[in-house]
PDB file of C-alpha atoms in Angstrom:
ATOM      1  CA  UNK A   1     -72.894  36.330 -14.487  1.00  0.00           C
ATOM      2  CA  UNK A   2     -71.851  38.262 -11.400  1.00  0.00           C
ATOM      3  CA  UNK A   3     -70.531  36.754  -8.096  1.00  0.00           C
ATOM      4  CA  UNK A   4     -69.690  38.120  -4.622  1.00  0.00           C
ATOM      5  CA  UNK A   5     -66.861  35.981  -2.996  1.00  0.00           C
ATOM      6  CA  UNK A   6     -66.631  36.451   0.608  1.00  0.00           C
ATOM      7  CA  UNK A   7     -63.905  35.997   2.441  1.00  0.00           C
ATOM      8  CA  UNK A   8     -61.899  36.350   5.956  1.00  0.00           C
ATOM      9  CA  UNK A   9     -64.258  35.836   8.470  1.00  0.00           C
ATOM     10  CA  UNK A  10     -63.895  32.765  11.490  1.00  0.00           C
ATOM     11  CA  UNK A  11     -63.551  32.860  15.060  1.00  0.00           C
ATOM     12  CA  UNK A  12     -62.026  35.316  17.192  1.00  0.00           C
ATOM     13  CA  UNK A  13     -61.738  36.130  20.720  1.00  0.00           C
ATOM     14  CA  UNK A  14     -63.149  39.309  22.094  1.00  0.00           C
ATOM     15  CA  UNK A  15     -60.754  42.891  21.333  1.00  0.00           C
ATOM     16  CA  UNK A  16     -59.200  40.732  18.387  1.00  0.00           C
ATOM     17  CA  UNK A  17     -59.246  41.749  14.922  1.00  0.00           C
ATOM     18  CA  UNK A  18     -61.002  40.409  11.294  1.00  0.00           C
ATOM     19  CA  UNK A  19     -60.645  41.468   7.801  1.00  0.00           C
ATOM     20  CA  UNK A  20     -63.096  40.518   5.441  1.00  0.00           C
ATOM     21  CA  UNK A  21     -63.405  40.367   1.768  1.00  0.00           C
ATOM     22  CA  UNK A  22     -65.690  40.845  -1.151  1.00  0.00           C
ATOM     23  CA  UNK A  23     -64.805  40.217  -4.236  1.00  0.00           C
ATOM     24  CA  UNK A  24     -67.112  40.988  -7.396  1.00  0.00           C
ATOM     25  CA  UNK A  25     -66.380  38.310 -10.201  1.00  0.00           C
ATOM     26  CA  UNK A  26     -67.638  38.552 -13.916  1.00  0.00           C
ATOM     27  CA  UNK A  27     -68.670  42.359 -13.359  1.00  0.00           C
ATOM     28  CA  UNK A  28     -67.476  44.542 -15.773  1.00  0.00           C
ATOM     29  CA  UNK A  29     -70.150  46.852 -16.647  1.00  0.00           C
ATOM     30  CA  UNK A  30     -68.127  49.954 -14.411  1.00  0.00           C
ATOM     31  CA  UNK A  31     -68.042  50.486 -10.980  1.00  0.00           C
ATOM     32  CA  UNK A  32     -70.245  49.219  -7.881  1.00  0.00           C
ATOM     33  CA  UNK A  33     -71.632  50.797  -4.908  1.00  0.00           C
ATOM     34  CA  UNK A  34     -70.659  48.267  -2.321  1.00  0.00           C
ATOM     35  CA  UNK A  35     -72.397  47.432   1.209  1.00  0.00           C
ATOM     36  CA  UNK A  36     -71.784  44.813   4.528  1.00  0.00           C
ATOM     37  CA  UNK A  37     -74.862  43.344   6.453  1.00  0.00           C
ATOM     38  CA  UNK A  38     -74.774  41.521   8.840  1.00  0.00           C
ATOM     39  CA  UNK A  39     -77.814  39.430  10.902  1.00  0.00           C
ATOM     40  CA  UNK A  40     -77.028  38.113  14.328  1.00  0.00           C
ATOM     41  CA  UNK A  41     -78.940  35.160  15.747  1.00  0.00           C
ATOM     42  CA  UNK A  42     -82.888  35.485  16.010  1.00  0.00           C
ATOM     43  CA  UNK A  43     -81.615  39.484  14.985  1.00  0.00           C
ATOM     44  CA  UNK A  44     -83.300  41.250  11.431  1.00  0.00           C
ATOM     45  CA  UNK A  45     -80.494  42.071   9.336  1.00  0.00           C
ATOM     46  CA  UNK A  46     -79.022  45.231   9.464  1.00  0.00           C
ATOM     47  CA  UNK A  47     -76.172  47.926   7.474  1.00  0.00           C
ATOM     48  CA  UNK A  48     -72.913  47.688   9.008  1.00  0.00           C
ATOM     49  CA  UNK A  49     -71.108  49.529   6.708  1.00  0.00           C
ATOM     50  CA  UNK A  50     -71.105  51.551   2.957  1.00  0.00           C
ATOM     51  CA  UNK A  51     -69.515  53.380   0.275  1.00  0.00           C
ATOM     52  CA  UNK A  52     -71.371  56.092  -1.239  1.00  0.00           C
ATOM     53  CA  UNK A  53     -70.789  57.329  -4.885  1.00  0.00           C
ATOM     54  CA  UNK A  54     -69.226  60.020  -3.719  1.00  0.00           C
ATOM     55  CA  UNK A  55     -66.760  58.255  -1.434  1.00  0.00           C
ATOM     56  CA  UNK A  56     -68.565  58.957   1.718  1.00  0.00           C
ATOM     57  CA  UNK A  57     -68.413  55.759   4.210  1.00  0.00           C
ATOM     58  CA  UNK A  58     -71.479  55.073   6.351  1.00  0.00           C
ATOM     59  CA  UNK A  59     -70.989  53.259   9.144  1.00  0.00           C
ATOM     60  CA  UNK A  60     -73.058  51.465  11.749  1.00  0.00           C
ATOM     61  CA  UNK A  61     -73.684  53.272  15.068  1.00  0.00           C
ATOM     62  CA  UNK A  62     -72.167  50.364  16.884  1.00  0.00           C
ATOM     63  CA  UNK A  63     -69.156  49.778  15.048  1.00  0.00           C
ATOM     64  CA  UNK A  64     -68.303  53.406  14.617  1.00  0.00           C
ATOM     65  CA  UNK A  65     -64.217  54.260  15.291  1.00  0.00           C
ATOM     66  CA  UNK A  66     -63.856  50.241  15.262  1.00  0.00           C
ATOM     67  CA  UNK A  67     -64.585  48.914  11.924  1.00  0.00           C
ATOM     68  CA  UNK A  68     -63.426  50.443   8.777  1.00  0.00           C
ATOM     69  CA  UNK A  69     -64.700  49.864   5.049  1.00  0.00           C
ATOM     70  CA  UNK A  70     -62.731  49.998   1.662  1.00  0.00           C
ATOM     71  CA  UNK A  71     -62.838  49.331  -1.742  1.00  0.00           C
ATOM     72  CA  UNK A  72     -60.184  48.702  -4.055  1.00  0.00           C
ATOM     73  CA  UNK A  73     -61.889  49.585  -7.309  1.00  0.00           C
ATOM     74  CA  UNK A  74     -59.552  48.066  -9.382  1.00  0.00           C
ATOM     75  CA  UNK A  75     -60.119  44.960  -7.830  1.00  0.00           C
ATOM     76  CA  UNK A  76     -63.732  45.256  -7.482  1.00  0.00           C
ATOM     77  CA  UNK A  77     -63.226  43.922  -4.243  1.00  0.00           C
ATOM     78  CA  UNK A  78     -64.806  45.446  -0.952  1.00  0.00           C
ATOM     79  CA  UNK A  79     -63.087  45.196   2.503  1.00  0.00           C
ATOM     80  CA  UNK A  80     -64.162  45.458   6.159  1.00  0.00           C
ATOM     81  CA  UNK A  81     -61.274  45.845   8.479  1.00  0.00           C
ATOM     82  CA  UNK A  82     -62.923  45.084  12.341  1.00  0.00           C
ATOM     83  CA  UNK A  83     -61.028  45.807  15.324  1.00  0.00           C
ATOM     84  CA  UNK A  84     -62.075  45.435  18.545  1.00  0.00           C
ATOM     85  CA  UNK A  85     -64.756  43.090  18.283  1.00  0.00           C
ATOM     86  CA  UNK A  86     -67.274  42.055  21.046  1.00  0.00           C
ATOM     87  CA  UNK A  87     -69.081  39.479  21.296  1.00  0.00           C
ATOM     88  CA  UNK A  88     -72.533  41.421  19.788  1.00  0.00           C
ATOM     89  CA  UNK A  89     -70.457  41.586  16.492  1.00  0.00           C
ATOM     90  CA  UNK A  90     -71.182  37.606  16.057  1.00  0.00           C
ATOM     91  CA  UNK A  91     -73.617  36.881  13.293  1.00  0.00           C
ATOM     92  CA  UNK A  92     -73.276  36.207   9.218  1.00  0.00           C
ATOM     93  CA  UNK A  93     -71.786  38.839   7.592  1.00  0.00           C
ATOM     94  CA  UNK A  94     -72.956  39.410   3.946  1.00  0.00           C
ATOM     95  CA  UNK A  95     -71.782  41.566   1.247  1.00  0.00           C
ATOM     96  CA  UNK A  96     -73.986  43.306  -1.657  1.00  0.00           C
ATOM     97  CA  UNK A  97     -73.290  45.310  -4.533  1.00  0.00           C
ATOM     98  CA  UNK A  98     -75.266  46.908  -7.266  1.00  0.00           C
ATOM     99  CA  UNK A  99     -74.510  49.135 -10.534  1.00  0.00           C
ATOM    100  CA  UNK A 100     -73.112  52.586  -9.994  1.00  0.00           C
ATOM    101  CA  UNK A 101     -75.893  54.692 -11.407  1.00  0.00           C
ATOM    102  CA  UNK A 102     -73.929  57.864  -9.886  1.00  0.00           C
ATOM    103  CA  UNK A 103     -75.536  57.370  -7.063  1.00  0.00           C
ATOM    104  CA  UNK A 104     -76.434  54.490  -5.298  1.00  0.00           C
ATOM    105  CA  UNK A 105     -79.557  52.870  -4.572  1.00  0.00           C
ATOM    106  CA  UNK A 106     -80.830  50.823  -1.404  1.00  0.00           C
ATOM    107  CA  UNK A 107     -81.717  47.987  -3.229  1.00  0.00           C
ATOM    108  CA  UNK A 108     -78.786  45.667  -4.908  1.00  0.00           C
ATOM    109  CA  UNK A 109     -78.668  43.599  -7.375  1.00  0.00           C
ATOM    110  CA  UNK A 110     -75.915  40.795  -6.221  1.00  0.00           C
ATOM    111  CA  UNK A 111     -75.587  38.996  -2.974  1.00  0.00           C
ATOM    112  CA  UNK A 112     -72.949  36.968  -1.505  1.00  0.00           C
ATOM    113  CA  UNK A 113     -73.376  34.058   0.213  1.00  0.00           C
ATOM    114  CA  UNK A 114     -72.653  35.736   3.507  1.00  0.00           C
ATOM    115  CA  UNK A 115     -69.815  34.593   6.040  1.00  0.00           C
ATOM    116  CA  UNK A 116     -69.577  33.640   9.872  1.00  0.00           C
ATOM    117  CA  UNK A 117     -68.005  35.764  12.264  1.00  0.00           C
ATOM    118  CA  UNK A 118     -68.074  34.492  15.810  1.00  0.00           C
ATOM    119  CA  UNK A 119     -66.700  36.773  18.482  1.00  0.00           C
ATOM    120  CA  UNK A 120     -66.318  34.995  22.340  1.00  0.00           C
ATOM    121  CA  UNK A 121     -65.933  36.902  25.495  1.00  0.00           C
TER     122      UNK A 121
END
């Protein structure tokens, strides 16, 4: 059975810094494409940031040049580094990850529980 452990997130104030974690336990079919959410109050969920097969990171428009994704594949763990944060970066922060078919799909198989990331002015 496959788990996504999230970690790092809390409060901050605004133009501080997070790092967050996501680690993928009991997977060990290969690799994983890899992907942050996030869904701010009364907000629909939306992509913050992901890995491609091909290495290619996709970013949000709004945290473009701020926030910067990783993987350590060894690890299976997934990392979003977020600097400069404003106070429209608040909202639960969720991780997902699905099998590496050589490309990777929009739909994923495993879901984290999702973390709180609170940014004040």
């Amino acid at each position: 059975q496959v788990h996504l452990v999230e970690s790092g997130g809390g409060s901050v104030e605004a133009g501080g810094s997070l790092r967050l974690s996501c680690a993928a336990i009991g997977y060990t079919a290969g690799s994983l494409c890899m992907i942050w959410f996030r869904q701010a109050p009364g907000k629909e969920r939306e992509v913050v940031a992901r890995i491609e097969s091909d290495g290619r990171k996709i970013y949000a428009g709004s945290v473009k040049g701020r926030f910067t994704v990783s993987q350590d594949y060894d690890k299976m763990t997934l990392y979003l580094q977020m600097n400069s944060l404003k106070p429209e970066d608040t909202g639960t922060y969720v991780c997902a990850a699905d099998p590496d078919r050589g490309w990777c799909r929009d739909r994923f198989e495993y879901w984290g529980q999702g973390i709180v990331v609170t940014v004040s002015s």
